[in-house]
Structure formats: C-alpha cells, structure tokens
C-alpha cells in the first residue's frame, strides 16, 4: 500500500456530505480529561446530538495500556504515569513532540467494517507522511505505519493506531511521532513488539513543526474520510 491509487481504494467516506469537525488543542491535555471529553462526545454522536470530530493534541509524558497489554511489557512502571485504556492494542507512550489524533467518527454513516476503518486510518497516516517527504508502509499482521526495509532491526514504527468502537462510533485513534524524546519509549515494549524500534520525523531527517504536520494530516484526512470543518472550540479538557 505504497502508492496513491492504493490509498484512494481505502477511502472511508460518509454516505452524505456532512463535514467532520476538526479541532486542535494548543497546550498539553491530561489523559483522563481527554478520555472524559471523548466519552461525552461519542455519546452525543451516537445519540445524533453532535457531529463527528477529529481532535489533535499533545499529552504530557505518560504510558497507556490497551485492552491487550501484558504486564511484563511495562518495563519501568515508575517512570511516568500509567493509565488503563479501553482502546485496542497494548502499551504505548504519549508525550510532547507526538501528535495524537482522537478520531470520533460515526461508522453507521460510513461503513460498519472495523477492519476497513483501521486500514483507512493507516492510509491516512501514509498519505500524511508522503506530504512530509517520508515513505510509510504497512506490515502484514501488524497495525500501524512503518518505515525502512522489512526485517529485524531494519524497520521502525512511526505511527501507532489504537481505537475503540462503541455503538459503531469510534474513539481513541492514532499517534504520529514528530519529534518526541524517543528514549521515553524505553520504559515499555511498544505495542508488544520488541524486535523493532520506534522512530520520528526528526530522527529520519524530515523535521517538521506541529503546524506543518497538522496541515498534512488535514489534507490527507480529507482524501480518505471526506471534508472537514475548522474553527470551533476543542472539547473542554
């Protein structure tokens, strides 16, 4: 899935022309506050009382444990706060320099297909990276986006995906490593995969400001999921 034609084949569009709200939080958002805001918004979307939302933010340094997390993969439990999460996946790190995108979409208005939704999220990340001069790829049997040649120690993860779907409305989402402190990942086995590392745009020699990354995210999102609407206040943390 490394060309634009393949990405277009994974589009996950609404059946109408409704726009997705697109919001960006300027400062770090505490993880519990973000989860509470997502829970409220997802309930409103499911009830038909609010529009779909993509929320871009940063978190202070922390680890989250998805529903498949193994206790032994938390290597340094005292390093940062650890939060249990209802999303899919295992342990991951969030922190400054990483763009987190919480994706609250109504799959009833798109496609009730969880696998196709995850593939669309990967296509979104690949399209974003392409605009920033980086070739991202998927790997059979592994969720997320990778760079480098396939094989042990020759490829690294640059974008992680962990979602939850309730009443066919999605939440949680994706994280893209822009310029985080990659040493912070050493306190966990990221996503339960020990034979490969993690990387960032900065380490790959493609540094970008968060504003530039956000523009690439918005452009790529529209090519996969459809039009967005900007300018409203983000969810209250």
Coordinates of C-alpha atoms in Angstrom, one line a residue:
X1 CA 0.0 0.0 0.0
X2 CA 2.7 2.5 -1.0
X3 CA 1.0 4.4 -3.9
X4 CA -1.7 7.0 -4.0
X5 CA -4.0 4.7 -6.0
X6 CA -4.0 2.1 -3.2
X7 CA -4.7 4.8 -0.7
X8 CA -7.7 6.0 -2.7
X9 CA -9.1 2.5 -2.7
X10 CA -9.2 2.6 1.1
X11 CA -11.4 5.7 1.3
X12 CA -13.9 5.6 4.1
X13 CA -16.4 8.3 3.1
X14 CA -19.8 9.2 4.6
X15 CA -22.9 8.5 2.6
X16 CA -23.8 12.2 2.8
X17 CA -21.8 15.4 2.5
X18 CA -21.6 16.2 6.3
X19 CA -18.3 17.7 7.4
X20 CA -16.2 16.4 10.2
X21 CA -15.3 18.9 12.9
X22 CA -11.5 19.4 13.2
X23 CA -10.1 20.8 16.4
X24 CA -6.6 21.5 17.7
X25 CA -5.6 22.0 21.4
X26 CA -2.7 24.4 21.8
X27 CA -1.4 23.1 25.1
X28 CA -0.8 19.6 26.7
X29 CA -4.1 17.9 27.7
X30 CA -4.2 15.5 30.7
X31 CA -5.1 12.0 29.6
X32 CA -8.0 11.5 32.0
X33 CA -9.5 14.8 30.8
X34 CA -9.1 13.8 27.2
X35 CA -10.8 10.4 27.8
X36 CA -13.7 12.1 29.6
X37 CA -14.2 14.6 26.8
X38 CA -14.1 11.7 24.2
X39 CA -16.6 9.7 26.2
X40 CA -19.1 12.6 26.3
X41 CA -18.7 13.4 22.6
X42 CA -19.0 9.8 21.5
X43 CA -22.3 9.5 23.4
X44 CA -23.5 12.7 21.7
X45 CA -22.6 11.4 18.3
X46 CA -24.3 8.1 18.9
X47 CA -27.4 9.9 20.0
X48 CA -27.4 12.1 16.9
X49 CA -26.7 15.2 19.0
X50 CA -23.2 16.1 17.7
X51 CA -21.1 15.9 14.6
X52 CA -18.1 13.7 14.0
X53 CA -14.9 15.1 15.4
X54 CA -11.1 14.8 15.0
X55 CA -9.2 16.2 17.9
X56 CA -5.5 16.9 17.6
X57 CA -3.5 17.3 20.8
X58 CA -0.4 16.5 22.8
X59 CA -0.2 14.8 26.2
X60 CA 2.3 15.2 29.0
X61 CA 4.6 12.1 29.2
X62 CA 2.6 9.0 30.1
X63 CA 2.1 5.4 29.2
X64 CA -1.3 3.8 28.3
X65 CA -2.2 0.2 28.5
X66 CA -4.7 -1.1 25.9
X67 CA -7.0 -4.0 26.4
X68 CA -4.3 -6.5 25.2
X69 CA -1.5 -5.1 27.3
X70 CA 0.8 -7.6 29.0
X71 CA 2.1 -6.6 32.5
X72 CA 5.6 -7.7 31.6
X73 CA 5.7 -5.2 28.8
X74 CA 5.7 -2.3 31.3
X75 CA 9.5 -2.3 31.9
X76 CA 9.7 0.9 34.1
X77 CA 6.4 1.4 35.9
X78 CA 7.6 4.3 38.0
X79 CA 8.9 6.4 35.1
X80 CA 5.7 8.1 34.0
X81 CA 2.0 7.8 35.0
X82 CA 0.4 4.7 33.6
X83 CA -3.3 4.7 32.5
X84 CA -5.5 1.8 31.6
X85 CA -7.2 2.5 28.3
X86 CA -10.2 0.9 26.6
X87 CA -8.7 1.1 23.2
X88 CA -7.3 -1.8 21.3
X89 CA -3.6 -2.7 21.4
X90 CA -1.0 -3.0 24.1
X91 CA 1.3 -0.4 25.8
X92 CA 2.1 2.8 24.1
X93 CA 3.8 6.1 25.0
X94 CA 2.4 9.6 24.6
X95 CA 4.3 12.8 25.2
X96 CA 5.4 16.2 23.9
X97 CA 6.5 16.2 20.2
X98 CA 4.0 13.5 19.4
X99 CA 0.8 14.4 17.5
X100 CA -2.1 12.5 18.9
X101 CA -5.3 12.5 16.8
X102 CA -8.5 11.3 18.5
X103 CA -10.9 10.2 15.9
X104 CA -14.6 10.2 16.7
X105 CA -16.4 9.0 13.6
X106 CA -19.9 7.6 13.0
X107 CA -19.3 4.3 11.2
X108 CA -23.1 4.0 10.7
X109 CA -22.9 6.8 8.3
X110 CA -19.8 5.3 6.6
X111 CA -19.3 1.6 6.8
X112 CA -19.8 -0.8 9.6
X113 CA -16.5 -2.5 9.0
X114 CA -13.8 -2.3 11.7
X115 CA -11.0 -3.8 9.6
X116 CA -11.7 -1.4 6.7
X117 CA -11.7 1.5 9.2
X118 CA -8.3 0.6 10.6
X119 CA -6.9 0.3 7.0
X120 CA -8.3 3.7 6.3
X121 CA -6.5 5.1 9.3
X122 CA -3.3 3.6 8.1
X123 CA -3.9 5.1 4.6
X124 CA -4.4 8.5 6.3
X125 CA -1.1 8.3 8.1
X126 CA 0.8 7.1 4.9
X127 CA -0.7 10.0 3.0
X128 CA 0.4 12.4 5.7
X129 CA 3.9 11.1 5.8
X130 CA 4.1 11.3 2.0
X131 CA 3.4 15.0 2.1
X132 CA 6.3 15.4 4.7
X133 CA 8.7 13.5 2.5
X134 CA 8.6 10.1 4.2
X135 CA 7.6 6.8 2.7
X136 CA 5.4 5.0 5.2
X137 CA 4.3 1.4 4.8
X138 CA 2.1 -1.2 6.5
X139 CA 3.2 -4.7 7.5
X140 CA 1.1 -7.9 7.3
X141 CA -0.2 -8.9 10.8
X142 CA 0.9 -5.6 12.4
X143 CA -1.3 -2.5 12.9
X144 CA 0.4 0.9 12.4
X145 CA 2.7 2.5 10.0
X146 CA 6.4 1.7 9.5
X147 CA 9.5 3.0 7.7
X148 CA 12.5 1.1 6.5
X149 CA 13.1 -2.2 4.9
X150 CA 11.2 -5.2 6.2
X151 CA 13.2 -7.4 8.5
X152 CA 14.5 -7.5 12.1
X153 CA 16.1 -4.2 13.2
X154 CA 15.8 -2.7 9.8
X155 CA 12.3 -1.2 10.2
X156 CA 10.8 1.1 12.8
X157 CA 7.4 2.3 13.7
X158 CA 6.5 5.9 13.2
X159 CA 2.7 5.9 13.7
X160 CA 0.6 3.8 16.2
X161 CA -3.1 3.1 16.0
X162 CA -5.4 2.1 18.8
X163 CA -9.2 2.5 18.5
X164 CA -12.3 1.6 20.3
X165 CA -15.8 1.4 18.7
X166 CA -19.0 1.8 20.7
X167 CA -22.4 1.7 19.1
X168 CA -20.5 2.0 15.8
X169 CA -18.9 5.3 16.8
X170 CA -15.1 5.3 17.0
X171 CA -12.8 6.9 19.6
X172 CA -9.2 7.0 20.6
X173 CA -7.2 7.0 17.4
X174 CA -3.6 7.5 16.1
X175 CA -0.3 8.9 17.2
X176 CA 2.4 10.2 14.9
X177 CA 6.0 10.7 16.2
X178 CA 7.0 14.1 15.1
X179 CA 9.9 14.9 17.5
X180 CA 9.3 13.2 20.8
X181 CA 12.1 12.0 23.1
X182 CA 12.4 8.5 21.7
X183 CA 14.2 7.4 24.8
X184 CA 10.9 7.6 26.7
X185 CA 9.7 4.6 24.8
X186 CA 12.3 2.5 26.6
X187 CA 10.0 2.1 29.7
X188 CA 7.7 -0.2 27.7
X189 CA 7.7 -2.7 24.9
X190 CA 5.8 -0.5 22.4
X191 CA 2.7 -2.3 21.1
X192 CA 4.2 -5.6 22.4
X193 CA 6.8 -5.6 19.6
X194 CA 10.4 -6.0 20.9
X195 CA 12.2 -6.9 17.7
X196 CA 11.6 -3.5 16.0
X197 CA 12.2 0.1 17.2
X198 CA 10.4 3.4 17.0
X199 CA 11.4 6.5 15.1
X200 CA 10.2 10.0 14.4
X201 CA 10.2 12.6 11.6
X202 CA 13.0 14.3 13.3
X203 CA 15.2 11.2 13.5
X204 CA 14.5 10.4 9.9
X205 CA 15.9 13.8 8.9
X206 CA 12.5 15.2 8.0
X207 CA 11.8 17.6 10.8
X208 CA 8.5 19.5 10.8
X209 CA 6.7 21.9 13.1
X210 CA 3.4 20.6 14.5
X211 CA 1.5 23.2 12.5
X212 CA 3.0 21.8 9.3
X213 CA 2.2 18.2 10.4
X214 CA -1.4 19.3 11.2
X215 CA -1.8 20.7 7.7
X216 CA -0.6 17.5 6.2
X217 CA -2.9 15.5 8.5
X218 CA -5.9 17.6 7.4
X219 CA -5.1 17.3 3.7
X220 CA -4.6 13.5 3.9
X221 CA -7.7 13.0 6.1
X222 CA -9.9 14.7 3.5
X223 CA -8.6 12.4 0.8
X224 CA -9.6 9.3 2.8
X225 CA -12.5 10.3 5.0
X226 CA -14.0 13.4 3.3
X227 CA -14.4 17.1 4.1
X228 CA -13.7 18.8 7.4
X229 CA -14.9 21.9 9.2
X230 CA -12.5 24.0 11.3
X231 CA -12.8 26.9 13.7
X232 CA -14.8 25.6 16.7
X233 CA -13.5 25.2 20.2
X234 CA -11.9 21.9 21.1
X235 CA -13.6 19.7 23.7
X236 CA -13.2 21.1 27.2
X237 CA -10.4 19.1 29.0

